[in-house]
Each structure stands twice: as C-alpha cells, then as structure tokens.
mmCIF file of C-alpha atoms in Angstrom:
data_model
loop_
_atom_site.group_PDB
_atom_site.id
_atom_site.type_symbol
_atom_site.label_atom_id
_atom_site.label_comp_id
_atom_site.label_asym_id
_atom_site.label_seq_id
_atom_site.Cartn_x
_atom_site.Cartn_y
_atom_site.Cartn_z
ATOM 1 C CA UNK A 4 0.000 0.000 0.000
ATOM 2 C CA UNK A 5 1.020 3.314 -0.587
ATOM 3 C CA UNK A 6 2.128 5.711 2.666
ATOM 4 C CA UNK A 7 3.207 9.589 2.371
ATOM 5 C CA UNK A 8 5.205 10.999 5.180
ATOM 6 C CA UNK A 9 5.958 14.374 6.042
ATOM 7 C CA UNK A 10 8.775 15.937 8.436
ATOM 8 C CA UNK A 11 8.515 17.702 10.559
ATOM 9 C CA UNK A 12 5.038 17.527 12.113
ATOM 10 C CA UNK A 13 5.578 21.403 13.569
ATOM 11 C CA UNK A 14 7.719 23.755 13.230
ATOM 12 C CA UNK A 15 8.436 27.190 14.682
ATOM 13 C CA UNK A 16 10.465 29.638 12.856
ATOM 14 C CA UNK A 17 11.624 33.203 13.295
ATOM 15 C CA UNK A 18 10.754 35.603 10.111
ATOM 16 C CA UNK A 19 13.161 35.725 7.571
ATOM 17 C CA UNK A 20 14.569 32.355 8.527
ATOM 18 C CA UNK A 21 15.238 29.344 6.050
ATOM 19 C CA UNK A 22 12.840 26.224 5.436
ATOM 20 C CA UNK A 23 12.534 23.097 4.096
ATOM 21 C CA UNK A 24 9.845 20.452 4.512
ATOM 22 C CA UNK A 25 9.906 17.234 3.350
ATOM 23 C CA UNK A 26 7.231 14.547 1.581
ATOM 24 C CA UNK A 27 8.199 11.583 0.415
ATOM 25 C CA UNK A 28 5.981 8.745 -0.833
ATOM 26 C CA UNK A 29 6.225 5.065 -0.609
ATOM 27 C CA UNK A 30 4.320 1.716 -2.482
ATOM 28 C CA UNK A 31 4.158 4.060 -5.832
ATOM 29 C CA UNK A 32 6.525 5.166 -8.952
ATOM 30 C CA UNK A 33 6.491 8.205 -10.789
ATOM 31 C CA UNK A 34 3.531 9.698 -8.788
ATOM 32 C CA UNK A 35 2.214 13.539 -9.250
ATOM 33 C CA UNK A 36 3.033 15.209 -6.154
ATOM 34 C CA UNK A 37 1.530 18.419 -4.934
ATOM 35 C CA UNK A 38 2.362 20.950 -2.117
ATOM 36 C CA UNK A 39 -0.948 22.598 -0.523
ATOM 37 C CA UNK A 40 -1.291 25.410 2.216
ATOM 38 C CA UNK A 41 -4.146 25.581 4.930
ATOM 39 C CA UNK A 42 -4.972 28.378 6.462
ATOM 40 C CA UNK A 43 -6.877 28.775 9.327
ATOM 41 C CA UNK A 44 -10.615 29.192 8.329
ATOM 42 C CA UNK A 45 -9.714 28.719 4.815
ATOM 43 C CA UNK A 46 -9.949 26.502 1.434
ATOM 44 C CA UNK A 47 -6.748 24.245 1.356
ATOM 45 C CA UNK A 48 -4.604 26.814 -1.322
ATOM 46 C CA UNK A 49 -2.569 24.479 -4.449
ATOM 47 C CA UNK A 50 1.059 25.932 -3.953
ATOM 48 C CA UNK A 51 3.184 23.663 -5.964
ATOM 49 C CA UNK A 52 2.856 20.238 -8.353
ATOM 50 C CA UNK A 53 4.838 17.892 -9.881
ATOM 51 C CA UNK A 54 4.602 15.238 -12.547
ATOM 52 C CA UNK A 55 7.776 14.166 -12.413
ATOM 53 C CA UNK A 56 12.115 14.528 -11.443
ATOM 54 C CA UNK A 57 12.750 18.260 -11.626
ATOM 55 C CA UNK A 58 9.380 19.068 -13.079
ATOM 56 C CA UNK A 59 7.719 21.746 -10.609
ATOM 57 C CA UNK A 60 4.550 23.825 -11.523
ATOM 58 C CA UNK A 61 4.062 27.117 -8.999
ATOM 59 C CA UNK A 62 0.414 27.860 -8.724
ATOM 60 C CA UNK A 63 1.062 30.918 -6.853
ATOM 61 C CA UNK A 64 3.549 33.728 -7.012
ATOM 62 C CA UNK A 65 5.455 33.539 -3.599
ATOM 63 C CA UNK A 66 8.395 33.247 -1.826
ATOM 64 C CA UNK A 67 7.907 29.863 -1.363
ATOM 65 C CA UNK A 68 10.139 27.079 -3.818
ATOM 66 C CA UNK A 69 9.717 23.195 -4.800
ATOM 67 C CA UNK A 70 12.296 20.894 -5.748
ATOM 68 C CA UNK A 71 11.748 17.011 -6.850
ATOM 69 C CA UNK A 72 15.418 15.536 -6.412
ATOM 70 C CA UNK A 73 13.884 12.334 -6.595
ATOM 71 C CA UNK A 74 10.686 10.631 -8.093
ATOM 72 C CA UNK A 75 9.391 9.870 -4.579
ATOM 73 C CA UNK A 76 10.750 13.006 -2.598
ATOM 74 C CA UNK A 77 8.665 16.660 -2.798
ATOM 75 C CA UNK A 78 10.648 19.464 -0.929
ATOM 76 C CA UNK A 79 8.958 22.678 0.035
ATOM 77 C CA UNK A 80 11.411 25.717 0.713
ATOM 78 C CA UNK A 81 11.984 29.083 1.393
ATOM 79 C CA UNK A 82 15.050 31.175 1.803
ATOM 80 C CA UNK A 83 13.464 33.879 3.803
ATOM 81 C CA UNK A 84 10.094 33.421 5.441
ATOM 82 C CA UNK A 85 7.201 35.524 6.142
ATOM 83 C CA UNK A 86 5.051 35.958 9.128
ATOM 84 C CA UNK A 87 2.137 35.411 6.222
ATOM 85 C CA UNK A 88 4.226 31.524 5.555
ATOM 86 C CA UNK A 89 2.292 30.203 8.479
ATOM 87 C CA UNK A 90 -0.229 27.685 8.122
ATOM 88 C CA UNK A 91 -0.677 24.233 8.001
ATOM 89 C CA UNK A 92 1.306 22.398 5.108
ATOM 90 C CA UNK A 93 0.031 19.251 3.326
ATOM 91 C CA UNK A 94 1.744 16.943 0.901
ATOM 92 C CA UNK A 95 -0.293 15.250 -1.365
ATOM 93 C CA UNK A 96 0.017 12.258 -4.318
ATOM 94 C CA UNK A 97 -2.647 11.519 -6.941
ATOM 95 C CA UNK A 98 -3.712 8.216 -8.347
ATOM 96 C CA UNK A 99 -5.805 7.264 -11.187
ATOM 97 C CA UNK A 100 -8.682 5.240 -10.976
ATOM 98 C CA UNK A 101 -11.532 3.886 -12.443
ATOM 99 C CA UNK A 102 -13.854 6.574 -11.195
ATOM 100 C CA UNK A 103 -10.924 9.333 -11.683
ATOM 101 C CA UNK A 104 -8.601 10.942 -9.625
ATOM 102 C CA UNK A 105 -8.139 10.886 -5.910
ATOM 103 C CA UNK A 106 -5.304 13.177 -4.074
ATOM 104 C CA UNK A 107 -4.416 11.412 -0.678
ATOM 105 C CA UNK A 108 -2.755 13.762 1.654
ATOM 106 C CA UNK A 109 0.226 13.629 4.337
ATOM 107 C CA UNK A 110 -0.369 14.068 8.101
ATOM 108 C CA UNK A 111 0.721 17.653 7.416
ATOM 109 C CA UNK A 112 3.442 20.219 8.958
ATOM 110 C CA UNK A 113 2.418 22.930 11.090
ATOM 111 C CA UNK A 114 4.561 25.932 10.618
ATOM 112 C CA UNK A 115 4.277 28.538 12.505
ATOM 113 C CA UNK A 116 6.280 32.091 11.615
ATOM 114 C CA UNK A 117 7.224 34.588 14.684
ATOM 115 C CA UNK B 13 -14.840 30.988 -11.738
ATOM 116 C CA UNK B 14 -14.588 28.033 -10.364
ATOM 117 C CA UNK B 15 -15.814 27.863 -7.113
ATOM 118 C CA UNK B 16 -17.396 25.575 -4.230
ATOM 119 C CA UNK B 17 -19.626 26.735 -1.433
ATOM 120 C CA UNK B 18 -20.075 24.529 1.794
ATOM 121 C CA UNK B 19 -22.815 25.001 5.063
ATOM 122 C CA UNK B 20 -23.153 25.735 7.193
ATOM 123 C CA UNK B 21 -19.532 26.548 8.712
ATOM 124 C CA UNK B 22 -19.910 25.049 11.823
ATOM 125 C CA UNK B 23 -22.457 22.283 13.135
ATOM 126 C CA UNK B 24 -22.703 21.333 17.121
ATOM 127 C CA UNK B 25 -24.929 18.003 17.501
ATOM 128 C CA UNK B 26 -25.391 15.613 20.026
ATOM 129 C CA UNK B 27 -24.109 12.425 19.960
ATOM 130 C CA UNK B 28 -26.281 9.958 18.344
ATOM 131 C CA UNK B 29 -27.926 11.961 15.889
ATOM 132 C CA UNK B 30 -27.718 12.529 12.296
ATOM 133 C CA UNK B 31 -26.568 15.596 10.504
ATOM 134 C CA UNK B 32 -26.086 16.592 6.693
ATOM 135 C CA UNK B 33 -23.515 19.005 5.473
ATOM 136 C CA UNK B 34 -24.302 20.735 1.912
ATOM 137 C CA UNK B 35 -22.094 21.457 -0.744
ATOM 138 C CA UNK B 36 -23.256 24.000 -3.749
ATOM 139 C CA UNK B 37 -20.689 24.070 -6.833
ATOM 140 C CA UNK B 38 -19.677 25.953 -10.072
ATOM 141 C CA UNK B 39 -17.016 24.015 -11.250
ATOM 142 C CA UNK B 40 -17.242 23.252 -15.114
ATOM 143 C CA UNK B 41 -16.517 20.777 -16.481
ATOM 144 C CA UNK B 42 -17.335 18.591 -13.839
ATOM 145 C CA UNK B 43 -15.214 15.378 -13.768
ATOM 146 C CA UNK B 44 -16.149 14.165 -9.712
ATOM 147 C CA UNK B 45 -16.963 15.434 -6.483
ATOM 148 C CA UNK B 46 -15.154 13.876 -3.077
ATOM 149 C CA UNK B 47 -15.769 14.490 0.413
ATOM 150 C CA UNK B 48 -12.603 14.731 2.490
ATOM 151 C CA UNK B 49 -12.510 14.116 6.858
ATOM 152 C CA UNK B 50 -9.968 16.245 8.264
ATOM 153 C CA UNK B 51 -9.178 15.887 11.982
ATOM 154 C CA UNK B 52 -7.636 18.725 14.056
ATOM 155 C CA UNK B 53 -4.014 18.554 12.877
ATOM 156 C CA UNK B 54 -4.033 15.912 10.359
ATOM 157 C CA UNK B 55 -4.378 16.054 6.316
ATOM 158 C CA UNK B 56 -7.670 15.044 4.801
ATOM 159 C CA UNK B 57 -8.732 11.582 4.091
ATOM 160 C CA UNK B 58 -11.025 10.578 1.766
ATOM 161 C CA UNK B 59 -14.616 9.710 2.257
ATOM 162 C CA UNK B 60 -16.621 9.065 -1.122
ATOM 163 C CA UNK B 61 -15.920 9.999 -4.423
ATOM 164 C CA UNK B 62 -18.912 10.515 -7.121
ATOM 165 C CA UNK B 63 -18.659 10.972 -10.965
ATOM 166 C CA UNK B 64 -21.613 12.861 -12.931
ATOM 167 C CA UNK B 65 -23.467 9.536 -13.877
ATOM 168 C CA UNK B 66 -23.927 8.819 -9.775
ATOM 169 C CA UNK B 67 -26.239 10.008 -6.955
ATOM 170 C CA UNK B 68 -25.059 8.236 -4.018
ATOM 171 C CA UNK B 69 -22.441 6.757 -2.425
ATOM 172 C CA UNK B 70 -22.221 5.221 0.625
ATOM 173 C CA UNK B 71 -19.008 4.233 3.251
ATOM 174 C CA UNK B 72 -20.380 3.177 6.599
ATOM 175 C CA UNK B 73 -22.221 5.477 8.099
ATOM 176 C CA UNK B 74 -21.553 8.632 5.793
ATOM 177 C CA UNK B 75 -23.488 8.971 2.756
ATOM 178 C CA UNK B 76 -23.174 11.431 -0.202
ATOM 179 C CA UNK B 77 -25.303 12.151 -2.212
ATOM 180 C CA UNK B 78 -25.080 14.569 -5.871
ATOM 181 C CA UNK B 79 -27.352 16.235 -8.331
ATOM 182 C CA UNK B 80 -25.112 16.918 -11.339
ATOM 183 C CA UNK B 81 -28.245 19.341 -12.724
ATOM 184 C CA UNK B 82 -28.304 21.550 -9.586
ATOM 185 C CA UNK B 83 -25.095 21.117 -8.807
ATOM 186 C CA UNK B 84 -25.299 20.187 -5.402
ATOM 187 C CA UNK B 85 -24.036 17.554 -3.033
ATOM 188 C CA UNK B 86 -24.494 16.468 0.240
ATOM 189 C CA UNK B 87 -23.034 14.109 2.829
ATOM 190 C CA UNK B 88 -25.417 12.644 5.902
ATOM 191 C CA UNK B 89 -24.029 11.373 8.881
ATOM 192 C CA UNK B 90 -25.993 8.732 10.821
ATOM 193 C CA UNK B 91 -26.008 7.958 14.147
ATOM 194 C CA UNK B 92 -23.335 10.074 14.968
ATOM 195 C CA UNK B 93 -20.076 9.378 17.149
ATOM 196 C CA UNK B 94 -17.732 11.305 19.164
ATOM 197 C CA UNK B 95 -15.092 10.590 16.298
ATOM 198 C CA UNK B 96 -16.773 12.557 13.509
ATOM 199 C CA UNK B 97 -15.791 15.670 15.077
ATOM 200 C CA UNK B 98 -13.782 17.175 12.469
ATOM 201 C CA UNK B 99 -13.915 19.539 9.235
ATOM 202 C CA UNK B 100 -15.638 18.137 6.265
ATOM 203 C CA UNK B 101 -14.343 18.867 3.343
ATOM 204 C CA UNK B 102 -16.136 18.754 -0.515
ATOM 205 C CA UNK B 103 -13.668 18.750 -3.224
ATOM 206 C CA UNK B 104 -14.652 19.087 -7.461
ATOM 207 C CA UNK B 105 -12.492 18.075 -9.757
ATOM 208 C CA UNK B 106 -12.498 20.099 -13.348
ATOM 209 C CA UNK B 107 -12.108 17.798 -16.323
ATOM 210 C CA UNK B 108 -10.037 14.213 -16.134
ATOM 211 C CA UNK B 109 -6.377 14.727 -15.551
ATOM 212 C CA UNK B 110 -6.671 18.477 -14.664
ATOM 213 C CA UNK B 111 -4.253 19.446 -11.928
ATOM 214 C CA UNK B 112 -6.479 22.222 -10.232
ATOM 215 C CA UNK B 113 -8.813 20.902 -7.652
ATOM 216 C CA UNK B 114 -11.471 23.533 -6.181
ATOM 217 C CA UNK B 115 -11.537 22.729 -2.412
ATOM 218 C CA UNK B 116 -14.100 24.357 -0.025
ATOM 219 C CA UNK B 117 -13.656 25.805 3.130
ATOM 220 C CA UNK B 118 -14.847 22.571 4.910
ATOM 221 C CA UNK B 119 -17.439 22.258 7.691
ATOM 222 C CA UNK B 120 -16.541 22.357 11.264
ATOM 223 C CA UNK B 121 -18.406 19.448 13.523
ATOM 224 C CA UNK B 122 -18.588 19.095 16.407
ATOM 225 C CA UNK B 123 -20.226 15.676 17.990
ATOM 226 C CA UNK B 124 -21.109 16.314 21.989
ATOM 227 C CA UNK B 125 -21.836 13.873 24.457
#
C-alpha cells in the first residue's frame, strides 16, 4: 500500500529564517506530487505540483520554492520566510482510478512564523 | 470561476444523531466530487468519491449524495459518534487529468456527548 510521510510535524520559525519540509511517498513510482497550504478558516490553497524529477509547476507567485530531487521526494522551501508563511502544510500524491482521480494527503506540517 | 460553497460553517450536535452538510458548486466541467474528513491537525482523508453519472455513495455510516443538474451535493451522517468531530471537506475536480482541484472551506463538527 502506498504511505506519504511528512517531516517535521511542527515547526516554529523566526521571520526571515530558512525552510525546508519534506514529503516523500512510498508503495508508488512516478507519482504527481503536490504541495498545498491551509490556512486557518480557509480553502486548502494548491502551492506547488509535480509530474515528475525536476518538473515543478508554482500555482502561486510567492516566496515559497519546490524541488523534486527524486521521483518519490517533494521538498517545500523558502530562503526567507514571512510571518504570512504560516499555516498548516500538506503533501499530497494523486492516483488514477476507475472513477478518476483521488489526491491522498500527508499528516501535514504545522509551521508557525514569529 | 470556479468555485465551491459549503454550510453551514460550523455544526454542534449531540451524539447519536444525524446531521447533513451541503455542498453547492460551479465548477465546469465537472469530472467528480469527493468528500474529504480532516481531523484537528491531520491532512484530509477521503470519504466518497462521485462521478456525474452517480447520486449516491455510501461508506459506513456517511453517505453522499449529488445532483449533477443543480449542482449540489451532500453528505449525511448517521447515528453520529464522538469521532466525527472534524472539518468536512467537498472537493470538485475540473475535467479528467486536470491538476487544479477547487476545495471548499470545509465544515466544522462538532459531535457532543
């Protein structure tokens, strides 16, 4: 079966420190990986995808970056972060099925900016 | 625009009963609808999934329902349990293979005792 982790679970950060959070994906090859941001009382926000090595999409202009060193690792980073970078960070994969497409998501990072 | 509309924001019931969120739509075109279950703190998982050609779907005691000609879907809760406190999430899909999912803002619940 297929499992998604993310690290860390939370995170605290001072503004216009560095990040990087981690998703990586197991049971699955070549999957479409996606990086989405939740933020309190709101819609979860499409920030990144991927479809494959070094392929990255940006949904939204930011100062947020993704990289895909590998087919089964999604890294979400920032050189300088923003009190507005906090939220609630999911990692997601998609497969195809008969009935279409389902996104299953990470247990999430919870970043918080100070 | 693409856009998906959930109610009401918040729901308090008592344990035991049964409840029915509401999800209005105006995504086009419309590949499927899913409803997500978020706990506090964790990502979404997902509940039911429905294409245009099907009105319900059922996974224990959570049952969707969706009227492609209105637009609308709906998931009912029965019998209710302390563990279905969470945000309820409906989710459309725009066209097979498209990358942009329109998420709602979910629907709070909150089962008491």
């Amino acid at each position: 079966s297929q499992t998604i982790h993310q690290w860390p679970a939370t995170l605290v950060q001072p503004v216009g420190s560095p990040l990087s959070l981690e998703c990586t994906v197991e049971g699955t090859s070549n999957p479409n990986l996606y990086w989405y941001r939740q933020a309190a009382g709101r819609g979860l926000q499409l920030l990144f995808y991927s479809v494959g090595i070094g392929q990255i999409s940006s949904e939204v202009p930011q100062n947020l970056s993704a990289s895909r060193p590998q087919d089964r690792q999604f890294i979400l980073s920032s050189k300088k972060l923003l009190l507005s970078d906090s939220g609630f960070y999911l990692c997601a994969w998609r497969e195809f099925g008969l009935v279409g497409e389902t996104q299953y998501f990470g247990p999430g990072t919870r970043l918080l900016v100070l | 625009k693409n856009q998906v509309e959930q109610s009401p924001q918040s729901l308090i019931i008592l344990e035991g009963k049964n409840c029915t969120l509401q999800c209005n739509y105006t995504v086009s075109p419309f590949s499927n609808l899913r409803w997500y279950k978020q706990d506090t703190g964790r990502g979404p998982v997902s509940l039911t999934i429905m294409t245009f050609s099907e009105n319900t779907k059922s996974n224990g005691r959570y049952t969707a329902t969706l009227d492609a000609d209105t637009k609308q879907s709906s998931l009912h809760i029965t019998a209710s349990q302390l563990s279905d406190s969470a945000s309820y999430i409906c989710v459309v899909s725009a066209g097979f293979g498209n990358e942009k999912l329109t998420f709602g803002t979910g629907t709070r619940l909150t089962i008491i005792p």
